Amino acid sequence: MLATLKRLAAAVAPLVLASAIAASAQAAAPLLYVTNQSDGSVLVIDTATDTKVATLQVPAGPAMITASPGGRRLYITHPETGQISILDGQAIGRPKVLNVSGKPFGIAAMGDGRLFVSDWDRDLLVVLDGETGEKFAEIKVGRAPAQVAVAPHAKRVFIANREDNSISVVDTDRLIVIATVKVGHAPFALAVSPAGDRVYVANVQSGDVSVLDANSLAHQGTVRVGAMPYGVAVSPGGDRVLVANQQSGTVNVVDAASLVPTYRAKVGRYPESIVMLPDGSKAYVVNWMSSDISVLDGETGRELKRLEAGDGARGLVVVPSG
Amino acid sequence: MSLFRVIACHVVLVLLGAASAAAHGPTPQKVEESIAIAAPPDVVWAAVKNFDGLVAWNPLVESSKGKGGNVAGGERIVALKSGGKLTDSLDEYLEDEMSYSYRLATPDIEAFPVSFYSSTLAVRPGADGGSEVIWDARLYRADTGNFPSETQNDQAAIDAVAQFFQEGLKTLKEQVEAQ
């Protein structure tokens, strides 16, 4: 019975999604995509109503997810099978799979179609064509590279090296490491401000966020947050930074000018990845242990709603519609 | 590239990569245990609040020597009766909320098949003036490569932590309810 339902859901999902995309294109509301690592699925949520519109079946163990800058494609890492799956807006229910070997984890996409993917086991940043999978470079970075973020205008990619307490900075033209900067203990998540001027690095074991100038790479400060920060997001104007603390079950709102936390929201259990909507009105954080998603007011950080997710909710991305 | 070449390449690279074993690559696993205890939360909390007091209520533990006290950064070295030692490090201690969170700072995968866990123990008000103790963990198996053996896979890790929590909670309940 369950199997039948699942098959049915898999078959129906693309159609549901197509209509959801059409509906939200009218409303111009972005869609939120959430990976459920243990379920092998991706949830699709309409951010206008904060309701689930589809569940897509993907290959086993989806971890991190990102979108092409135009939002036409989604890219998902599958560390345990050494794969990246690609969901194309035209055929979103039929993921294409790239075999990249190693343990792909963090992922970022550039406007020119290139993907930058960390390989947790081989300590590499792999650069490849997001369509064909053709490999352009394998760049040695620090140990256990986790999340990856691009600063397109500065032509830089930042990689958090969890076991090296550093970030690597890679030039996207020359495809070489141009700097390695020491941060706090066990950096995992990082985010570049939308203006591209700052990098925020969440250090899991020191329970703080290192703030760096994205150009000079100078340290601008360290913000004490909750225990085990695993997710960080910056508001569109760059004035607020949201940090999800896994051990504390909280999200801190940090004022970017003073680097002082101004609010602490209680969310679900073991929160991880966090994103903000492009207009800054709301933020979404996945709560891994409680298998749900906290919807937060993007200004105050206050929790507005809790949405059900699948097992092992891990990564998320917001894709603007239209 | 032919499918065969893709697969052949994949196998070679996987074999080369098998030696490296940093945690966190594979899918994290969940263990969630809880128990209802017929005693007020403050009484239950008093029994579990000392981070290095684990030996008093977990029958699988030989000793749990601590240093640094009940504050973030405090540690305990848990010697298992079955052999092996785990070092746990406190990340957050919330007296007001009757909760603490810690992580495995030094694993011993031969004795306890887990490469890393983060864990929270909390005492909450339960039914009829009693308590509920919730003990959960997010963990990674002992062999973090993509082809673990049966003794070092996800299930082995889940089983070890679940048993450790269950035995502790069962004994805690017996002790507190006998007071």
PDB file of C-alpha atoms in Angstrom, chain A residues 37-38 79-81 99 101-103 120-122 162-163 205 227-228 230 246-248 266 269-270 272 288-289 291 311-312 314, chain B residues 6 10 13 20 22-30 32 91-92 97 101-103 116 118-120 136-138 140-141 144 146:
ATOM      1  CA  GLN A  37      18.691  12.938   3.472  1.00  0.00           C
ATOM      2  CA  SER A  38      17.280   9.786   5.087  1.00  0.00           C
ATOM      3  CA  PRO A  79      28.029  12.175  -0.433  1.00  0.00           C
ATOM      4  CA  GLU A  80      27.575   8.451   0.122  1.00  0.00           C
ATOM      5  CA  THR A  81      27.203   7.565  -3.531  1.00  0.00           C
ATOM      6  CA  ASN A  99      29.053  10.502 -10.947  1.00  0.00           C
ATOM      7  CA  SER A 101      33.452  10.022  -7.077  1.00  0.00           C
ATOM      8  CA  GLY A 102      34.750  10.892  -3.625  1.00  0.00           C
ATOM      9  CA  LYS A 103      32.297  12.399  -1.151  1.00  0.00           C
ATOM     10  CA  TRP A 120      34.921  15.763   2.071  1.00  0.00           C
ATOM     11  CA  ASP A 121      37.182  12.722   1.813  1.00  0.00           C
ATOM     12  CA  ARG A 122      39.771  13.900  -0.688  1.00  0.00           C
ATOM     13  CA  ARG A 162      36.146  21.799   9.091  1.00  0.00           C
ATOM     14  CA  GLU A 163      39.166  19.825  10.294  1.00  0.00           C
ATOM     15  CA  GLN A 205      33.156  23.734  18.068  1.00  0.00           C
ATOM     16  CA  ALA A 227      26.258  25.885  20.797  1.00  0.00           C
ATOM     17  CA  MET A 228      27.269  24.191  17.537  1.00  0.00           C
ATOM     18  CA  TYR A 230      25.579  24.745  11.678  1.00  0.00           C
ATOM     19  CA  GLN A 246      22.314  22.863  16.449  1.00  0.00           C
ATOM     20  CA  GLN A 247      23.009  21.995  20.108  1.00  0.00           C
ATOM     21  CA  SER A 248      21.013  24.912  21.493  1.00  0.00           C
ATOM     22  CA  LYS A 266      13.826  28.871  20.042  1.00  0.00           C
ATOM     23  CA  ARG A 269      15.520  20.278  17.652  1.00  0.00           C
ATOM     24  CA  TYR A 270      19.001  20.192  16.037  1.00  0.00           C
ATOM     25  CA  GLU A 272      21.009  23.067  10.571  1.00  0.00           C
ATOM     26  CA  TRP A 288      17.118  17.828  11.637  1.00  0.00           C
ATOM     27  CA  MET A 289      16.111  15.897  14.766  1.00  0.00           C
ATOM     28  CA  SER A 291      12.072  16.614  11.088  1.00  0.00           C
ATOM     29  CA  ASP A 311      13.459  12.274   7.822  1.00  0.00           C
ATOM     30  CA  GLY A 312      16.957  13.731   7.890  1.00  0.00           C
ATOM     31  CA  ARG A 314      19.375  18.716   5.904  1.00  0.00           C
TER      32      ARG A 314
ATOM     33  CA  VAL B   6      32.672   5.758 -15.365  1.00  0.00           C
ATOM     34  CA  HIS B  10      34.510   5.302  -9.594  1.00  0.00           C
ATOM     35  CA  LEU B  13      38.761   6.362  -6.664  1.00  0.00           C
ATOM     36  CA  SER B  20      40.681   8.544   4.800  1.00  0.00           C
ATOM     37  CA  ALA B  22      37.225  11.932   8.783  1.00  0.00           C
ATOM     38  CA  ALA B  23      33.777  11.951  10.389  1.00  0.00           C
ATOM     39  CA  HIS B  24      30.708  13.749   9.001  1.00  0.00           C
ATOM     40  CA  GLY B  25      30.833  12.547   5.417  1.00  0.00           C
ATOM     41  CA  PRO B  26      28.065   9.973   5.662  1.00  0.00           C
ATOM     42  CA  THR B  27      24.427  10.532   6.541  1.00  0.00           C
ATOM     43  CA  PRO B  28      24.012  11.449  10.213  1.00  0.00           C
ATOM     44  CA  GLN B  29      21.833   9.033  12.174  1.00  0.00           C
ATOM     45  CA  LYS B  30      19.280   9.653  14.940  1.00  0.00           C
ATOM     46  CA  GLU B  32      15.892   9.396  20.438  1.00  0.00           C
ATOM     47  CA  ASP B  91      28.851  22.467  24.761  1.00  0.00           C
ATOM     48  CA  GLU B  92      25.939  23.938  26.668  1.00  0.00           C
ATOM     49  CA  GLU B  97      15.998  24.447  31.554  1.00  0.00           C
ATOM     50  CA  SER B 101      24.353  19.186  25.434  1.00  0.00           C
ATOM     51  CA  TYR B 102      27.680  17.559  24.736  1.00  0.00           C
ATOM     52  CA  ARG B 103      29.667  15.898  21.994  1.00  0.00           C
ATOM     53  CA  PHE B 116      31.133  11.222  16.416  1.00  0.00           C
ATOM     54  CA  SER B 118      26.362  15.298  19.578  1.00  0.00           C
ATOM     55  CA  SER B 119      23.791  14.673  22.263  1.00  0.00           C
ATOM     56  CA  THR B 120      21.304  16.395  24.554  1.00  0.00           C
ATOM     57  CA  ASP B 136      18.857  12.087  21.978  1.00  0.00           C
ATOM     58  CA  ALA B 137      21.867  12.035  19.702  1.00  0.00           C
ATOM     59  CA  ARG B 138      22.968  12.829  16.186  1.00  0.00           C
ATOM     60  CA  TYR B 140      28.047   9.102  12.597  1.00  0.00           C
ATOM     61  CA  ARG B 141      29.058   5.475  12.179  1.00  0.00           C
ATOM     62  CA  THR B 144      32.835   6.856   7.621  1.00  0.00           C
ATOM     63  CA  ASN B 146      31.290   4.514   1.758  1.00  0.00           C
TER      64      ASN B 146
END
